[in-house]
Tab-separated table of C-alpha atoms in Angstrom:
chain	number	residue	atom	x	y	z
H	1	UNK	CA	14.543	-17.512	-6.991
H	2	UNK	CA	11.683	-15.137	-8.411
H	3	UNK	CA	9.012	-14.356	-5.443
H	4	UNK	CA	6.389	-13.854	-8.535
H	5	UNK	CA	6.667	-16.212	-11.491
H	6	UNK	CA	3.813	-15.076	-14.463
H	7	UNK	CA	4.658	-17.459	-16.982
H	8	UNK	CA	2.145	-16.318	-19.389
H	9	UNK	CA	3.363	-12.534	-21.400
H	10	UNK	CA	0.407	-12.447	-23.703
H	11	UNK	CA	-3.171	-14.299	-23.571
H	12	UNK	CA	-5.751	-14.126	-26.040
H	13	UNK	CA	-9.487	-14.990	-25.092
H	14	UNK	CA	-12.741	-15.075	-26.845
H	15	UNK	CA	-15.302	-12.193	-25.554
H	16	UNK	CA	-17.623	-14.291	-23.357
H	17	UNK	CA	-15.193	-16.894	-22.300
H	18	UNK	CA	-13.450	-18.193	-19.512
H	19	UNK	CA	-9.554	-17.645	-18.959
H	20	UNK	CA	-7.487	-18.297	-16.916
H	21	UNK	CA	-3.706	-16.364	-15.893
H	22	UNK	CA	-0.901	-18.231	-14.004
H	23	UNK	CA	0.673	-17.431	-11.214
H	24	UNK	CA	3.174	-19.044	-9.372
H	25	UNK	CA	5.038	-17.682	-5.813
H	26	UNK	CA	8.003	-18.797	-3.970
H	27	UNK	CA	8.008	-17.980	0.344
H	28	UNK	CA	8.993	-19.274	3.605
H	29	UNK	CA	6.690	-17.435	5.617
H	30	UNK	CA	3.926	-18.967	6.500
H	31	UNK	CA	1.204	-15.824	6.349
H	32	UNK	CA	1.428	-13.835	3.254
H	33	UNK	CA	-1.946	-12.431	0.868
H	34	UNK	CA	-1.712	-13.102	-2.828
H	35	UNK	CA	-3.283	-10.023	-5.097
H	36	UNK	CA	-4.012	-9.532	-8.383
H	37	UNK	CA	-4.103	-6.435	-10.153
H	38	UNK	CA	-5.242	-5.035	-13.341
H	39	UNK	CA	-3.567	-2.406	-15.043
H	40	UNK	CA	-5.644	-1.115	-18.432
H	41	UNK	CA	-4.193	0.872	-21.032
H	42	UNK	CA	-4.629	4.447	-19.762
H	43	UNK	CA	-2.013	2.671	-16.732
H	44	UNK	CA	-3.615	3.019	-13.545
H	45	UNK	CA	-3.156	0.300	-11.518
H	46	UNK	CA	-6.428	-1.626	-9.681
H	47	UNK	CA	-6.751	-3.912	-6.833
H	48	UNK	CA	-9.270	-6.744	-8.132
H	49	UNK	CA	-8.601	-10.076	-5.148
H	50	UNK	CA	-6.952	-10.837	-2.534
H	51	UNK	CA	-6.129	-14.387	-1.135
H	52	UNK	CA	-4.984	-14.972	2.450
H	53	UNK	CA	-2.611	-18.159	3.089
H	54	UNK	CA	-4.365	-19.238	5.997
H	55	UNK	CA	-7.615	-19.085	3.676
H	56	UNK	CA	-9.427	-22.610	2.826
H	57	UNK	CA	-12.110	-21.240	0.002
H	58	UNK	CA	-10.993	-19.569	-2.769
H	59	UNK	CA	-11.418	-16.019	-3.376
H	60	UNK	CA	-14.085	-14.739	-5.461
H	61	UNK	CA	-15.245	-11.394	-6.721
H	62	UNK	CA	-17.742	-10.999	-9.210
H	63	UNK	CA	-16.584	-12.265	-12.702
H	64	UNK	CA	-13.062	-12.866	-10.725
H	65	UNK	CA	-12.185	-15.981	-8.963
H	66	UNK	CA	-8.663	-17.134	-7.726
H	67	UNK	CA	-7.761	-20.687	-8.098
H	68	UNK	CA	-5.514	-20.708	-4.609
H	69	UNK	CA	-3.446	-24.510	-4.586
H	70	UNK	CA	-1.033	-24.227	-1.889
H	71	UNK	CA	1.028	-26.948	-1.841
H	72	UNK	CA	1.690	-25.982	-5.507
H	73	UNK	CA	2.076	-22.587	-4.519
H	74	UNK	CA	-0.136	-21.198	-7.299
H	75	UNK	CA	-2.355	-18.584	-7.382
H	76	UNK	CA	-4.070	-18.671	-11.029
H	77	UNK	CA	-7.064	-15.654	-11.511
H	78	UNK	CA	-9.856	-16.712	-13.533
H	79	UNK	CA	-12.028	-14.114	-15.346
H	80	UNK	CA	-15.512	-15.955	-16.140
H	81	UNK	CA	-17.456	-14.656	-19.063
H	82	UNK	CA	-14.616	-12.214	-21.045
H	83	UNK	CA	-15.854	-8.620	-21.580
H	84	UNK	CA	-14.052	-6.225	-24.017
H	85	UNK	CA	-13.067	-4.181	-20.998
H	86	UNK	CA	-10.973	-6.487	-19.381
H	87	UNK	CA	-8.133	-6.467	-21.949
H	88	UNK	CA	-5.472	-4.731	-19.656
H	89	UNK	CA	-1.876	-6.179	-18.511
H	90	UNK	CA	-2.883	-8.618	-15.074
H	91	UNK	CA	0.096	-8.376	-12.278
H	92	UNK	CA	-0.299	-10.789	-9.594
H	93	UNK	CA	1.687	-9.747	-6.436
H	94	UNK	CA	2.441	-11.612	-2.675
H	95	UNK	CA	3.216	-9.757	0.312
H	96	UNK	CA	5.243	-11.354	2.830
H	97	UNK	CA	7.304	-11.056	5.716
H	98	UNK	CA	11.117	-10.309	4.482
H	99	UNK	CA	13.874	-7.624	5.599
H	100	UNK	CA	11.634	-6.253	8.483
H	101	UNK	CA	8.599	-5.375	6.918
H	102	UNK	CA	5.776	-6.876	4.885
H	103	UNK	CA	6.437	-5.828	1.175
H	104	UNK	CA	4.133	-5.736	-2.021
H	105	UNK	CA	6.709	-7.971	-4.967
H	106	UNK	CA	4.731	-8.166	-8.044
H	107	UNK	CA	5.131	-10.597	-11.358
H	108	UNK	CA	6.173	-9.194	-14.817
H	109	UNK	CA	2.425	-9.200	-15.595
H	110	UNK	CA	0.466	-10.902	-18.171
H	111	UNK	CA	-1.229	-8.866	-21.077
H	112	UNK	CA	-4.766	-9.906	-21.806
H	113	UNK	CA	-6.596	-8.975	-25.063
H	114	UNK	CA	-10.189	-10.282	-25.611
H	115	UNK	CA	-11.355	-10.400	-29.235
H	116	UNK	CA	-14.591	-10.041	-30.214
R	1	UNK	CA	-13.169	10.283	-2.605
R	2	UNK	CA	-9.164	11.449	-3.571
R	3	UNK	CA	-7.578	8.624	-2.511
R	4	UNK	CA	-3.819	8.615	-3.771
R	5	UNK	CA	-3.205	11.691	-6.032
R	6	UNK	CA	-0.027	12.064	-7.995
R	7	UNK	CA	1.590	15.044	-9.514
R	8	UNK	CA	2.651	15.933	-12.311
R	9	UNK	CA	1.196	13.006	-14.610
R	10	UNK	CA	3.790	13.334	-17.210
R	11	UNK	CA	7.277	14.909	-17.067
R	12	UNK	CA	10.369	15.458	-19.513
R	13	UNK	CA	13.514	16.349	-17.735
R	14	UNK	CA	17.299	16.853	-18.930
R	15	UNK	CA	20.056	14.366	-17.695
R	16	UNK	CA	21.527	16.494	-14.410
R	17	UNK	CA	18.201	17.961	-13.609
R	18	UNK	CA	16.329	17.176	-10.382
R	19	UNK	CA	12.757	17.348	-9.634
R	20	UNK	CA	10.012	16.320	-7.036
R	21	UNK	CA	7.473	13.605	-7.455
R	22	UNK	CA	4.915	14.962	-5.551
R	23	UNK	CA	2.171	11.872	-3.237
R	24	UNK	CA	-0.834	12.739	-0.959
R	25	UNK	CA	-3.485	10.593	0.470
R	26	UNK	CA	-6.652	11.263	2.132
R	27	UNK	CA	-7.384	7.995	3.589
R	28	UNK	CA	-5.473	8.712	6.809
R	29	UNK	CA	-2.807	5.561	5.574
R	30	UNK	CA	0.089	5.337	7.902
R	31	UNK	CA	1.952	3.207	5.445
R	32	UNK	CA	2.888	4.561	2.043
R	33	UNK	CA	5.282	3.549	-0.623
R	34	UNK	CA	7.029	4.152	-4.011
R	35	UNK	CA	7.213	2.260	-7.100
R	36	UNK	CA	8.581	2.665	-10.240
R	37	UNK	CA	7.518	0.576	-13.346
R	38	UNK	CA	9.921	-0.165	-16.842
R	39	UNK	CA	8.285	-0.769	-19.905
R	40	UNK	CA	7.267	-4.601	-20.005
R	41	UNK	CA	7.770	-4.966	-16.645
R	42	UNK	CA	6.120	-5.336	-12.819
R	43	UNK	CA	6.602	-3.076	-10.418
R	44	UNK	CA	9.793	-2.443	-8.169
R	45	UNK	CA	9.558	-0.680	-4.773
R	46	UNK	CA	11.947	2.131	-4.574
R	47	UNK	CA	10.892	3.668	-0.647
R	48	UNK	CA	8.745	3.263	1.596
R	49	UNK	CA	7.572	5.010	4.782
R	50	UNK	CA	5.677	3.257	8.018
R	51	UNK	CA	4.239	7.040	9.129
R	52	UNK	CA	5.734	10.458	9.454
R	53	UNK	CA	9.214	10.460	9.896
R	54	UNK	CA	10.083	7.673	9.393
R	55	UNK	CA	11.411	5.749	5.757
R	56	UNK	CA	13.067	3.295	4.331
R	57	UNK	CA	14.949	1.887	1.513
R	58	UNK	CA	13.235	-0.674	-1.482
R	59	UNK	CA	14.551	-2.562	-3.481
R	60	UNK	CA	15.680	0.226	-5.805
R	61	UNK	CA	16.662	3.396	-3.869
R	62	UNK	CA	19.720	4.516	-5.419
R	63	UNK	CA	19.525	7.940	-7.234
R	64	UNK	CA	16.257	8.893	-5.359
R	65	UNK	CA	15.175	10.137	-1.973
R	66	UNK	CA	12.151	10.185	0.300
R	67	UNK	CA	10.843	12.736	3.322
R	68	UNK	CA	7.216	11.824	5.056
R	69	UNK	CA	6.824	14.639	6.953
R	70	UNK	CA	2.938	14.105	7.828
R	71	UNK	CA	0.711	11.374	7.454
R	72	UNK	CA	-0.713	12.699	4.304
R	73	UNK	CA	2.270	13.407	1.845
R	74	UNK	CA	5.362	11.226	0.703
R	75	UNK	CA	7.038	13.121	-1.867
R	76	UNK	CA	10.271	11.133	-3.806
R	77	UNK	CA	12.679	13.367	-5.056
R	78	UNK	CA	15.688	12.885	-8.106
R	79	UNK	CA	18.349	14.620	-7.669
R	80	UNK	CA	20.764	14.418	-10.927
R	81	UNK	CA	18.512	12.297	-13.327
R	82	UNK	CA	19.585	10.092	-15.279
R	83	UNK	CA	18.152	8.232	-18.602
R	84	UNK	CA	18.098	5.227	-16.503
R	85	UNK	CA	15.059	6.740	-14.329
R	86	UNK	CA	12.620	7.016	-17.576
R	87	UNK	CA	10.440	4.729	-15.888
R	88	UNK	CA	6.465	5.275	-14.730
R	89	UNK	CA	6.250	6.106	-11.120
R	90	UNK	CA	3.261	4.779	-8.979
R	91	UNK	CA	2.774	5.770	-5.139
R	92	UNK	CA	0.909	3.429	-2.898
R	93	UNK	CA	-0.764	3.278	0.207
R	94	UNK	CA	-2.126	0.876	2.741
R	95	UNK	CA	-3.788	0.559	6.182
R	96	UNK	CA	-1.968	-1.225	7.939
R	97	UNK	CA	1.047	-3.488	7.360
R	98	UNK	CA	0.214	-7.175	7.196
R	99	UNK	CA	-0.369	-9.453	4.323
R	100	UNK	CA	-3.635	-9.134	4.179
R	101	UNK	CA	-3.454	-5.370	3.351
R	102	UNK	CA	-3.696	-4.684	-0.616
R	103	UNK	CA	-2.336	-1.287	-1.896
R	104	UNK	CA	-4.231	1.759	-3.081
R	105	UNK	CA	-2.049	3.212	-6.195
R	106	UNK	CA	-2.017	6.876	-7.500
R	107	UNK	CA	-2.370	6.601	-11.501
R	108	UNK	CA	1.447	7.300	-12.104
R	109	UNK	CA	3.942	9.741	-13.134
R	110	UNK	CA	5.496	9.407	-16.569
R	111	UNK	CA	8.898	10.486	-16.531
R	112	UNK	CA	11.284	11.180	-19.495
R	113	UNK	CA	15.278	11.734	-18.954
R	114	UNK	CA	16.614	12.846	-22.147
């Protein structure tokens, strides 16, 4: 089974509005961090929230909130109020305990574009 | 701040040739890591490293290696490339271990085989 399942290639969202990006995960362990990443056109990658499992309030960070439901095991971002700017590809990653070590497995991404 | 700084940012090399990816941070990160991205796709970890000395294999290895001989620098090396390795290459570091530790990326390496 995928560890990171982004179900979602492309999105498109109005400039000013909410959206939100799936993510689902699949672990045993029970500590692992969720991320989410965004990785704009000119392809560096940037760390935007971070979700602990052990965590009961959802993360939030700015315009960026993460809708954490555990016993679903998803992990959906939500960008409030759409700039221009935040058309980019979105990975969401876990890391969790596997092999010996605590490893980074991201999604296939999903591509954002916000139209003005 | 540097942070994670990657060298070259773009590269074309022949099938057979090898080169040097070349990783330093500045943040003091015992744990750093490689990652190569395909077009349309997440990333894959290729090595990774837990402090000088000392590395391991990803999910990916084959067809590359790894040295961490300080803290600082984590160079990945290719040593007959191949078209299969025209990928984007990302190096990483973190903190600490733990799952609560997010990753601090270089901007990439584009590499070519032709």
């Amino acid at each position: 089974a995928q560890k990171i399942t982004q179900t979602q290639p492309g999105m498109f969202v109005q400039e000013k509005e909410a959206v939100t990006l799936d993510c689902t995960y699949d672990t045993s362990d029970p500590s692992y961090g969720l991320f989410w990443y965004k990785q704009p056109s000119s392809g560096e990658m940037i760390f935007l929230i971070y979700q602990g499992s052990y965590d009961q309030q959802n993360a939030t960070e700015g315009r960026y909130s993460l809708n954490f439901q555990k016993a679903r095991k998803s992990a959906n971002l939500v960008i409030s109020a759409s700039q221009l700017g935040d058309s980019a590809m979105y990975f969401c990653a876990m890391r969790d305990y596997e092999a010996g070590s605590y490893q980074l497995t991201f999604g296939k991404g999903t591509k954002l574009s916000v139209i003005p | 701040n540097a942070g994670v700084t990657q060298t070259p940012k773009f590269r074309i090399l022949k099938i057979g040739q090898s080169m040097t990816l070349q990783c330093t941070q500045d943040m003091n990160h015992n744990y750093m890591y490689w990652y190569r991205q395909d077009p349309g796709m997440g990333l894959k970890l290729i090595y990774y490293s837990v402090g000088a000395g000392i590395t391991d294999k990803g999910e990916v290895p084959n067809g590359y290696n790894v040295s961490r001989s300080t803290t600082e620098d984590f160079p990945l090396r290719l040593e007959l490339a191949a078209p299969s390795q025209t990928s984007v290459y990302f190096c990483a570091s973190s903190i600490i271990e733990g799952p609560n530790s997010p990753l601090h990326f270089g901007n990439g390496t584009r590499l070519t085989v032709t």
